[in-house]
Amino acid sequence: MKKQNYTIAQNRLVAADTYKLVLSGPGPVNGEFVHLDIPGYYLRRPFSVCDSCEGSLTLLYKTVGEGTKALAKLPEGTSLSVLTGLGKGFDAKACKAGALLVGGGLGAAPLYLLAKELKAQGKRVTAVMGFNKADEIVLREEFEALCDTFALATLDGSVGTKGFVTDALKALQLEYDYFYTCGPMVMMKAVCGLLEGPGEASLEERMGCGAGFCYGCSLQTTQGPRRVCKDGPVFKMEDLIW
Amino acid sequence: MVKDLSVELCELQLKNPVVPASGTFGFGLELADEMDLNVLGGISLKGSTREARYGNPTPRIAEASCGMLNAVGLQNPGIDVLVNEKVPALRKIYSGAIIANISGFSVEEYRECCAKADACPGIDIIEVNISCPNVHGGGLAFGTSAQAAAQVTATVREVCHNKPVFIKLSPNVTDIVEIARACEDAGADGLTLVNTFLGMRIDIARRKPVLANTTGGFSGAAIFPIALRMVYQVAHACHIPVMGCGGVTSARDVVEMMMAGATAVQVGAENLRNPFACPEIIGQLPSVMEELHIDSLKEIIGTV
């Protein structure tokens, strides 16, 4: 874990209520998520890392609460305190040859970084992403360029399969030896119920410290109590109690 | 001139007065790879009970202006794991004061847990939490009545032969001095104050409490003036040392708490905003002392 200042290089609307935040500063960063101090708000906000390279860090966020709405108003050049190197992320090595990535909404963000890693390891990647409607779709071109197979589902049917991401999964001829999912809890529960494992899911919870010492984001698992921020946010499907 | 940050707490030498508060620093071990723990004057470990507890359902954390609420509900692996695993592991890497924080749901549970803590060689101070607002039928129930607080104090005092006993007081009372005096009269060696303030937030879109537990303990910068006032009142009314706690975020706050009468100062919610808050505060202390012409922190305790 490191606490460092980053500067906003880009903070722009890329989809409905969805912003892309590019921070310049030390990179690439380790860990699954970063904990961002939004000026004027007491607690930090955790965001999955969507991309990270030399000197920069990219996040996607939705303006769902007061904190993220305030973040959206911050101009380029603003300095932000960021804790990096947090969380246990996806285990790309768990996949032998073919990976299936299933995302819902902004769950697509960490899966994009994972897809890059899997491709770098020479693995076959199938990605299926679900959104409520067309104007909420993010990272479409990026996934299309990167993945061997890419499919979309929208609840309103405006793009791709009409319905949930699970409907798109049922429509596909799936070949994978390991799956990875990130999205709303109900979606991941459905995905873990539908798909044959092995696989893992990235969870979300209200956090305090984000670094494993306040025990604010605990989760009961088949292995006993675990901290979403430190022992996760990625957990093996068999460890999860839905 | 070299500044003397050390303080003496019940005959224990602390290299400085800064102590992460219970529940905001885990068992110390969680942060061992992130910083040099040995800069800390002491560490108050996560509250422990007789049996392992999972704690409350999530969400356990809510935000407020200049503060936060928690309803963790004393998640802990139980007193036996504390004394047999956590404390020995921390003792290996940490030479400062280890403070075991003990909670209970009955006087008997406090007695049993404190006896085990007293027998554990790695523990320096026993901090008895009679002020947790997030569990039902325990904790706070003992901290809001002078009679019950005295009963718990007298009971644990009987079984603690080796170590000083601090009672951690709740601010959710009409007269904290009355409770503090009751604990002192019952044999407490020191007092820690204050624990969190009972609070609540509502998600107005969902029309439901934010916390699964409905209520939680409010802490953070917002409570500093109230905590300071209580430390001031108690330190002036009692003759035993006080560890001041509540909303401390800076070296200046540490100095202020000490002037109010605190011998040591605990830092709580600020650790959650900034895991490096304690080492940073300790690092700032010499320059604040320089500015205020303070050579030794011991000199300022209770000077206001």
Coordinates of C-alpha atoms in Angstrom, one line a residue:
Chain A
M1 CA 0.0 0.0 0.0
K2 CA 1.2 3.4 -0.9
K3 CA -0.3 6.9 -0.3
Q4 CA 0.7 9.3 -3.1
N5 CA -0.7 12.3 -4.8
Y6 CA -1.9 12.0 -8.4
T7 CA -3.0 14.8 -10.8
I8 CA -6.2 14.7 -12.8
A9 CA -5.2 14.5 -16.4
Q10 CA -8.6 13.7 -17.7
N11 CA -12.1 13.6 -16.1
R12 CA -14.8 13.3 -18.7
L13 CA -18.2 11.9 -19.4
V14 CA -17.9 8.7 -21.5
A15 CA -21.4 7.2 -21.0
A16 CA -24.6 8.0 -19.2
D17 CA -23.6 9.2 -15.7
T18 CA -20.2 7.5 -16.3
Y19 CA -16.8 9.2 -16.2
K20 CA -13.4 8.2 -17.2
L21 CA -10.8 9.5 -14.8
V22 CA -7.2 9.5 -15.9
L23 CA -4.7 10.3 -13.1
S24 CA -1.1 11.0 -13.8
G25 CA 1.4 9.9 -11.2
P26 CA 3.4 6.8 -10.2
G27 CA 2.4 3.8 -12.3
P28 CA 1.8 1.1 -13.1
V29 CA 0.1 0.4 -9.8
N30 CA -0.3 -2.9 -8.1
G31 CA -3.5 -4.1 -6.6
E32 CA -7.1 -4.4 -7.6
F33 CA -8.4 -1.1 -6.5
V34 CA -7.4 2.4 -5.4
H35 CA -8.8 4.4 -2.5
L36 CA -9.4 8.0 -3.5
D37 CA -9.7 11.0 -1.2
I38 CA -12.3 13.3 -2.7
P39 CA -11.9 16.8 -1.2
G40 CA -14.7 17.6 1.2
Y41 CA -15.7 14.0 1.9
Y42 CA -14.6 12.3 5.0
L43 CA -14.0 8.7 3.8
R44 CA -12.0 7.7 0.8
R45 CA -13.9 6.0 -2.1
P46 CA -12.7 2.7 -3.6
F47 CA -12.5 2.3 -7.4
S48 CA -11.3 -0.6 -9.4
V49 CA -8.3 0.0 -11.6
C50 CA -9.4 -0.1 -15.2
D51 CA -6.0 0.5 -16.7
S52 CA -2.6 1.5 -15.5
C53 CA 0.7 2.1 -17.2
E54 CA 3.9 4.0 -16.8
G55 CA 3.0 7.3 -15.2
S56 CA -0.8 6.9 -15.2
L57 CA -3.8 5.3 -13.8
T58 CA -7.3 5.0 -15.4
L59 CA -10.6 4.6 -13.5
L60 CA -14.2 4.5 -14.5
Y61 CA -16.9 5.7 -12.1
K62 CA -20.6 6.4 -12.1
T63 CA -22.0 9.4 -10.3
V64 CA -24.2 7.5 -7.9
G65 CA -23.8 9.5 -4.8
E66 CA -22.7 12.9 -3.5
G67 CA -19.0 11.9 -3.4
T68 CA -18.8 10.8 -7.0
K69 CA -20.9 13.8 -8.1
A70 CA -18.3 16.0 -6.5
L71 CA -15.5 14.0 -8.1
A72 CA -17.1 14.6 -11.5
K73 CA -16.8 18.4 -11.0
L74 CA -13.1 18.3 -10.4
P75 CA -11.1 20.0 -13.2
E76 CA -7.9 18.7 -14.8
G77 CA -4.8 19.6 -12.8
T78 CA -6.5 18.8 -9.4
S79 CA -4.3 16.9 -7.0
L80 CA -5.8 13.9 -5.3
S81 CA -4.5 11.7 -2.5
V82 CA -4.6 8.1 -3.6
L83 CA -3.9 4.9 -1.8
T84 CA -2.7 2.3 -4.2
G85 CA -1.7 -1.4 -4.0
L86 CA -5.0 -2.5 -2.4
G87 CA -7.0 -5.7 -2.7
K88 CA -6.4 -9.2 -4.0
G89 CA -7.3 -9.1 -7.6
F90 CA -8.2 -11.7 -10.3
D91 CA -5.9 -14.7 -10.6
A92 CA -5.0 -14.6 -14.3
K93 CA -2.8 -17.6 -13.9
A94 CA -5.8 -19.7 -12.8
C95 CA -6.9 -19.8 -16.4
K96 CA -5.1 -22.5 -18.5
A97 CA -6.0 -21.6 -22.0
G98 CA -9.4 -20.0 -22.4
A99 CA -11.0 -17.4 -20.1
L100 CA -14.6 -16.2 -19.9
L101 CA -15.1 -12.7 -18.6
V102 CA -18.6 -11.7 -17.6
G103 CA -19.3 -8.1 -16.6
G104 CA -22.2 -6.0 -15.6
G105 CA -22.1 -2.2 -15.8
L106 CA -18.9 -0.8 -14.5
G107 CA -17.9 -4.3 -13.6
A108 CA -16.4 -4.1 -17.1
A109 CA -13.6 -1.8 -15.8
P110 CA -11.4 -4.3 -13.8
L111 CA -12.2 -7.0 -16.4
Y112 CA -10.6 -4.9 -19.1
L113 CA -7.3 -4.8 -17.2
L114 CA -7.7 -8.6 -16.6
A115 CA -8.3 -9.1 -20.4
K116 CA -5.1 -7.3 -21.2
E117 CA -3.2 -9.5 -18.8
L118 CA -4.8 -12.7 -20.1
K119 CA -4.0 -11.7 -23.7
A120 CA -0.4 -10.9 -22.7
Q121 CA -0.2 -14.5 -21.4
G122 CA -1.4 -15.8 -24.7
K123 CA -4.8 -17.0 -23.6
R124 CA -8.1 -17.0 -25.5
V125 CA -10.5 -14.5 -24.1
T126 CA -14.3 -14.4 -24.4
A127 CA -15.9 -11.4 -22.9
V128 CA -19.7 -10.9 -22.3
M129 CA -20.8 -7.6 -20.9
G130 CA -24.3 -6.5 -19.9
F131 CA -25.6 -3.0 -19.5
N132 CA -29.0 -1.5 -18.9
K133 CA -29.2 0.4 -22.1
A134 CA -27.0 1.4 -25.1
D135 CA -25.9 4.8 -23.7
E136 CA -24.4 3.1 -20.6
I137 CA -22.0 0.9 -22.6
V138 CA -18.3 1.4 -21.8
L139 CA -15.1 -0.1 -23.2
R140 CA -16.8 -1.7 -26.2
E141 CA -14.1 -0.8 -28.7
E142 CA -11.4 -1.8 -26.3
F143 CA -12.9 -5.2 -25.6
E144 CA -13.6 -5.8 -29.2
A145 CA -10.1 -5.0 -30.2
L146 CA -8.6 -7.2 -27.5
C147 CA -10.9 -10.3 -27.1
D148 CA -11.3 -13.3 -29.3
T149 CA -15.0 -13.2 -28.8
F150 CA -17.1 -10.3 -27.5
A151 CA -20.8 -10.1 -26.9
L152 CA -23.1 -7.6 -25.4
A153 CA -26.5 -7.7 -23.6
T154 CA -28.7 -4.8 -22.9
L155 CA -31.8 -4.9 -20.7
D156 CA -33.8 -2.8 -23.2
G157 CA -32.5 -4.7 -26.2
S158 CA -31.0 -1.6 -27.8
V159 CA -27.7 -3.4 -28.5
G160 CA -26.8 -7.0 -28.5
T161 CA -28.9 -9.7 -26.8
K162 CA -32.0 -8.3 -25.1
G163 CA -32.0 -9.1 -21.5
F164 CA -29.5 -10.0 -18.8
V165 CA -25.9 -11.0 -19.3
T166 CA -27.0 -14.5 -18.5
D167 CA -29.3 -14.5 -21.5
A168 CA -26.3 -13.6 -23.7
L169 CA -24.3 -16.4 -22.1
K170 CA -27.0 -18.9 -22.8
A171 CA -27.0 -17.9 -26.5
L172 CA -23.3 -18.4 -26.9
Q173 CA -21.3 -21.5 -27.5
L174 CA -18.9 -21.1 -24.6
E175 CA -15.5 -22.6 -24.5
Y176 CA -13.5 -21.7 -21.4
D177 CA -11.6 -23.4 -18.5
Y178 CA -12.0 -20.5 -16.1
F179 CA -14.5 -17.6 -15.7
Y180 CA -14.2 -14.2 -14.1
T181 CA -17.1 -12.0 -13.2
C182 CA -17.6 -8.5 -11.8
G183 CA -20.8 -6.5 -11.6
P184 CA -23.9 -6.1 -9.3
M185 CA -24.2 -8.8 -6.7
V186 CA -27.5 -10.2 -8.2
M187 CA -25.9 -10.5 -11.5
M188 CA -22.8 -12.3 -10.2
K189 CA -25.1 -14.6 -8.2
A190 CA -26.9 -15.5 -11.4
V191 CA -23.7 -15.9 -13.3
C192 CA -22.2 -18.2 -10.6
G193 CA -25.4 -20.2 -10.6
L194 CA -25.4 -20.6 -14.4
L195 CA -21.8 -21.2 -15.3
E196 CA -19.8 -24.2 -14.6
G197 CA -16.7 -23.4 -12.6
P198 CA -14.0 -22.9 -11.7
G199 CA -14.4 -19.2 -11.5
E200 CA -14.1 -16.2 -9.4
A201 CA -16.1 -13.0 -8.7
S202 CA -15.1 -9.5 -7.6
L203 CA -17.3 -8.1 -4.8
E204 CA -18.3 -4.7 -3.7
E205 CA -18.9 -3.4 -0.2
R206 CA -19.0 -0.1 1.7
M207 CA -15.4 0.2 3.0
G208 CA -13.8 2.1 5.8
C209 CA -10.0 1.9 5.6
G210 CA -9.8 -0.2 2.4
A211 CA -6.6 -1.8 3.7
G212 CA -7.8 -4.6 6.0
F213 CA -7.6 -3.2 9.5
C214 CA -11.0 -1.7 10.3
Y215 CA -13.1 -4.8 9.5
G216 CA -15.9 -2.6 8.1
C217 CA -16.4 -4.6 4.9
S218 CA -16.5 -8.2 6.3
L219 CA -18.1 -11.0 4.4
Q220 CA -19.1 -14.5 5.6
T221 CA -17.6 -17.1 3.3
T222 CA -17.3 -20.8 3.4
Q223 CA -13.8 -20.3 4.7
G224 CA -15.1 -18.1 7.6
P225 CA -15.2 -14.3 7.8
R226 CA -13.1 -12.5 5.2
R227 CA -12.4 -8.8 4.5
V228 CA -13.6 -7.7 1.0
C229 CA -10.9 -5.0 0.8
K230 CA -8.0 -7.2 1.8
D231 CA -8.8 -10.9 1.4
G232 CA -10.8 -9.9 -1.7
P233 CA -12.4 -8.2 -3.5
V234 CA -12.0 -11.2 -5.7
F235 CA -13.1 -14.5 -4.2
K236 CA -13.3 -18.0 -5.7
M237 CA -16.9 -18.9 -6.5
E238 CA -16.9 -21.9 -4.1
D239 CA -16.0 -19.6 -1.2
L240 CA -19.0 -17.4 -1.7
I241 CA -22.3 -17.7 0.2
W242 CA -24.9 -15.9 -1.8
Chain B
M1 CA 17.2 21.2 21.1
V2 CA 16.0 17.6 20.9
K3 CA 12.4 17.4 21.8
D4 CA 11.3 14.9 24.4
L5 CA 8.1 13.2 23.2
S6 CA 8.1 10.5 25.9
V7 CA 5.4 10.1 28.5
E8 CA 4.9 7.9 31.5
L9 CA 1.7 6.0 31.7
C10 CA 1.2 4.0 34.9
E11 CA 4.9 3.5 35.2
L12 CA 5.2 2.4 31.6
Q13 CA 7.5 4.5 29.4
L14 CA 5.9 5.4 26.1
K15 CA 8.3 6.9 23.5
N16 CA 5.5 9.2 22.5
P17 CA 1.9 9.7 23.5
V18 CA 0.4 8.6 20.2
V19 CA -1.6 5.4 20.2
P20 CA -3.9 4.1 17.5
A21 CA -7.3 3.6 19.1
S22 CA -9.0 0.2 19.4
G23 CA -10.9 -0.9 16.3
T24 CA -9.0 1.5 14.0
F25 CA -5.7 -0.4 13.6
G26 CA -6.7 -4.1 13.7
F27 CA -4.3 -6.1 15.8
G28 CA -1.3 -4.1 14.6
L29 CA -0.2 -7.0 12.4
E30 CA -2.4 -5.9 9.5
L31 CA -0.2 -2.8 9.1
A32 CA 3.2 -4.3 9.9
D33 CA 4.2 -4.4 6.3
E34 CA 3.1 -0.9 5.6
M35 CA 5.0 1.1 8.2
D36 CA 7.5 0.9 11.0
L37 CA 5.2 0.1 13.9
N38 CA 7.9 0.9 16.4
V39 CA 7.4 4.6 15.9
L40 CA 4.1 4.3 17.8
G41 CA 3.9 5.0 21.5
G42 CA 1.4 2.2 21.9
I43 CA -1.2 0.2 20.0
S44 CA -4.7 -0.4 21.3
L45 CA -5.8 -3.7 19.7
K46 CA -9.1 -4.5 18.3
G47 CA -11.8 -5.2 21.0
S48 CA -11.9 -8.9 22.0
T49 CA -14.6 -10.9 23.6
R50 CA -14.7 -14.4 25.1
E51 CA -16.0 -16.1 22.0
A52 CA -15.2 -15.3 18.4
R53 CA -17.7 -12.9 16.9
Y54 CA -18.5 -12.2 13.3
G55 CA -20.1 -8.9 14.2
N56 CA -22.9 -7.0 12.5
P57 CA -24.2 -7.4 9.0
T58 CA -22.9 -4.9 6.3
P59 CA -23.1 -2.1 5.6
R60 CA -21.1 -1.4 8.7
I61 CA -19.8 2.0 7.6
A62 CA -21.5 5.3 6.9
E63 CA -20.2 8.7 6.3
A64 CA -21.0 12.1 7.8
S65 CA -19.7 15.6 7.5
C66 CA -16.3 15.6 9.2
G67 CA -16.8 12.1 10.5
M68 CA -18.0 8.6 10.1
L69 CA -20.2 6.0 11.7
N70 CA -19.3 2.4 12.3
A71 CA -21.3 -0.6 13.4
V72 CA -18.7 -3.3 13.1
G73 CA -20.1 -5.0 16.2
L74 CA -16.9 -6.3 17.8
Q75 CA -15.8 -8.7 15.1
N76 CA -12.9 -10.6 16.6
P77 CA -11.4 -14.1 16.8
G78 CA -12.0 -14.4 20.6
I79 CA -9.7 -13.8 23.6
D80 CA -7.8 -17.1 23.3
V81 CA -6.7 -16.3 19.8
L82 CA -5.8 -12.8 21.0
V83 CA -3.5 -14.0 23.8
N84 CA -2.1 -17.1 22.1
E85 CA -1.6 -15.8 18.5
K86 CA -2.2 -12.1 17.9
V87 CA -0.3 -10.6 20.9
P88 CA 2.7 -13.0 20.7
A89 CA 3.0 -12.3 16.9
L90 CA 2.9 -8.5 17.5
R91 CA 5.2 -8.7 20.5
K92 CA 7.9 -10.2 18.2
I93 CA 8.0 -7.1 16.0
Y94 CA 6.8 -4.3 18.3
S95 CA 8.5 -3.0 21.4
G96 CA 6.0 -0.3 22.4
A97 CA 3.0 -0.6 24.7
I98 CA 0.5 -3.2 23.7
I99 CA -3.0 -2.4 24.9
A100 CA -5.5 -5.2 24.9
N101 CA -9.0 -4.0 24.6
I102 CA -11.6 -6.2 26.2
S103 CA -15.4 -6.3 25.8
G104 CA -18.1 -8.4 27.3
F105 CA -21.7 -9.2 27.6
S106 CA -21.7 -10.0 31.3
V107 CA -19.5 -9.1 34.3
E108 CA -18.4 -12.7 34.3
E109 CA -17.2 -12.5 30.7
Y110 CA -15.2 -9.3 31.5
R111 CA -13.6 -11.2 34.4
E112 CA -12.7 -14.2 32.4
C113 CA -11.2 -12.3 29.5
C114 CA -9.3 -9.8 31.7
A115 CA -7.8 -12.7 33.7
K116 CA -6.5 -14.2 30.4
A117 CA -5.2 -10.9 29.2
D118 CA -3.5 -10.3 32.6
A119 CA -1.7 -13.7 32.3
C120 CA -0.5 -12.9 28.7
P121 CA 3.1 -11.7 28.9
G122 CA 3.0 -9.6 25.8
I123 CA 0.2 -7.3 27.0
D124 CA 1.2 -4.1 28.8
I125 CA -2.2 -2.5 29.6
I126 CA -5.7 -3.8 29.7
E127 CA -8.3 -1.5 28.4
V128 CA -11.8 -2.5 29.4
N129 CA -14.4 -1.4 26.9
I130 CA -17.6 -0.6 28.6
S131 CA -18.8 1.7 25.9
C132 CA -19.3 -0.2 22.6
P133 CA -22.6 1.2 21.2
N134 CA -22.9 -1.5 18.5
V135 CA -23.7 -4.6 20.4
H136 CA -26.9 -5.5 22.1
G137 CA -27.1 -6.4 25.8
G138 CA -23.4 -5.7 26.5
G139 CA -20.7 -3.1 26.1
L140 CA -22.5 0.3 26.4
A141 CA -25.0 -1.1 29.0
F142 CA -22.1 -1.2 31.5
G143 CA -20.8 2.2 30.6
T144 CA -23.9 4.3 31.1
S145 CA -24.5 3.6 34.7
A146 CA -22.0 4.5 37.4
Q147 CA -23.0 1.5 39.5
A148 CA -22.5 -1.0 36.6
A149 CA -19.2 0.7 35.5
A150 CA -18.0 0.3 39.1
Q151 CA -19.0 -3.3 39.3
V152 CA -17.2 -4.2 36.1
T153 CA -14.1 -2.2 37.2
A154 CA -14.0 -3.9 40.7
T155 CA -14.5 -7.3 39.1
V156 CA -11.7 -7.0 36.6
R157 CA -9.4 -5.3 39.2
E158 CA -9.7 -8.5 41.3
V159 CA -8.3 -10.7 38.5
C160 CA -5.7 -8.3 37.1
H161 CA -2.6 -8.7 39.3
N162 CA 0.1 -7.8 36.8
K163 CA -1.2 -5.0 34.6
P164 CA -2.7 -1.6 34.8
V165 CA -6.4 -1.5 34.0
F166 CA -7.9 1.3 32.0
I167 CA -11.6 1.7 31.6
K168 CA -12.8 3.0 28.3
L169 CA -15.7 5.3 28.8
S170 CA -18.7 6.2 26.7
P171 CA -19.6 9.8 25.9
N172 CA -23.3 8.8 25.7
V173 CA -24.0 9.7 29.3
T174 CA -25.3 12.8 31.1
D175 CA -22.4 13.1 33.5
I176 CA -19.2 11.4 32.4
V177 CA -17.4 12.6 35.6
E178 CA -19.7 10.6 37.7
I179 CA -18.9 7.4 35.8
A180 CA -15.2 8.2 35.8
R181 CA -15.1 8.8 39.5
A182 CA -17.0 5.5 40.0
C183 CA -14.4 3.7 38.0
E184 CA -11.5 5.4 39.9
D185 CA -13.1 4.5 43.3
A186 CA -13.6 0.9 42.1
G187 CA -9.8 0.6 41.5
A188 CA -9.2 1.6 37.8
D189 CA -5.6 2.6 37.1
G190 CA -6.5 4.8 34.3
L191 CA -9.3 5.9 31.9
T192 CA -9.6 6.0 28.2
L193 CA -12.2 8.5 26.8
V194 CA -14.1 8.8 24.7
N195 CA -15.6 5.9 22.7
T196 CA -17.9 6.8 19.8
F197 CA -21.2 8.8 20.0
L198 CA -24.3 6.8 19.2
G199 CA -25.5 8.1 15.8
M200 CA -27.5 7.2 12.7
R201 CA -27.8 8.0 9.0
I202 CA -30.8 7.4 6.7
D203 CA -30.5 6.8 2.9
I204 CA -33.3 9.2 1.8
A205 CA -33.7 7.5 -1.6
R206 CA -34.2 4.1 -0.1
R207 CA -35.9 5.4 3.0
K208 CA -33.9 3.1 5.1
P209 CA -31.0 3.4 7.6
V210 CA -27.6 3.4 5.9
L211 CA -26.2 1.0 8.5
A212 CA -27.6 -2.6 8.6
N213 CA -27.5 -2.2 12.4
T214 CA -29.6 1.0 12.1
T215 CA -27.4 2.9 14.5
G216 CA -23.6 3.2 14.8
G217 CA -20.8 4.9 16.6
F218 CA -20.0 8.4 15.3
S219 CA -16.4 9.4 15.4
G220 CA -13.9 11.6 13.5
A221 CA -12.9 15.2 13.5
A222 CA -16.4 16.5 14.3
I223 CA -16.3 15.0 17.8
F224 CA -13.0 16.5 18.9
P225 CA -14.3 19.5 20.9
I226 CA -16.7 17.3 22.8
A227 CA -14.1 14.6 23.5
L228 CA -11.7 17.3 24.6
R229 CA -14.2 18.9 27.0
M230 CA -14.9 15.4 28.5
V231 CA -11.1 14.7 28.9
Y232 CA -10.7 18.1 30.5
Q233 CA -13.6 17.5 33.0
V234 CA -12.5 14.0 33.9
A235 CA -8.8 14.7 34.1
H236 CA -9.5 17.5 36.5
A237 CA -11.9 15.5 38.6
C238 CA -9.9 12.3 38.9
H239 CA -6.4 11.4 40.0
I240 CA -5.6 8.6 37.6
P241 CA -4.1 9.1 34.1
V242 CA -6.3 9.6 31.1
M243 CA -5.8 8.5 27.5
G244 CA -7.7 11.1 25.5
C245 CA -9.5 9.9 22.4
G246 CA -12.0 11.4 19.9
G247 CA -11.5 13.2 16.7
V248 CA -7.7 13.7 16.9
T249 CA -6.3 14.3 13.4
S250 CA -3.1 16.3 13.9
A251 CA -0.1 16.9 16.2
R252 CA -1.8 20.1 17.3
D253 CA -4.8 18.1 18.4
V254 CA -2.5 15.8 20.4
V255 CA -1.0 18.9 22.2
E256 CA -4.5 20.2 22.9
M257 CA -5.7 16.9 24.3
M258 CA -2.6 16.8 26.6
M259 CA -3.1 20.3 27.7
A260 CA -6.7 19.3 28.6
G261 CA -5.2 16.5 30.8
A262 CA -4.5 13.5 28.7
T263 CA -1.2 11.6 29.3
A264 CA -1.5 9.7 26.1
V265 CA -3.6 10.4 23.0
Q266 CA -5.4 7.9 20.9
V267 CA -6.1 8.4 17.2
G268 CA -9.1 6.6 15.8
A269 CA -11.2 7.4 12.7
E270 CA -8.3 9.4 11.2
N271 CA -6.5 6.0 10.6
L272 CA -9.3 5.0 8.3
R273 CA -8.9 8.1 6.2
N274 CA -5.2 7.8 6.3
P275 CA -3.5 4.6 7.4
F276 CA -0.3 6.6 8.0
A277 CA -2.0 9.1 10.2
C278 CA -0.2 8.0 13.4
P279 CA 3.4 8.1 12.1
E280 CA 2.6 11.4 10.3
I281 CA 1.3 12.9 13.5
I282 CA 4.3 11.7 15.5
G283 CA 6.6 13.2 12.8
Q284 CA 4.8 16.5 13.1
L285 CA 5.1 16.7 16.9
P286 CA 8.6 18.1 17.2
S287 CA 7.9 21.1 14.9
V288 CA 4.7 21.9 16.7
M289 CA 6.6 21.7 20.0
E290 CA 9.2 23.9 18.6
E291 CA 6.7 26.5 17.6
L292 CA 5.0 26.4 21.0
H293 CA 8.3 26.4 22.9
I294 CA 7.7 23.0 24.5
D295 CA 10.8 20.9 25.3
S296 CA 9.0 17.9 26.8
L297 CA 5.5 16.8 26.2
K298 CA 5.3 15.6 29.9
E299 CA 5.3 19.3 30.9
I300 CA 2.1 20.2 29.2
I301 CA -0.2 17.5 30.6
G302 CA -3.2 19.1 32.3
T303 CA -1.7 22.6 32.2
V304 CA -5.0 24.2 31.1

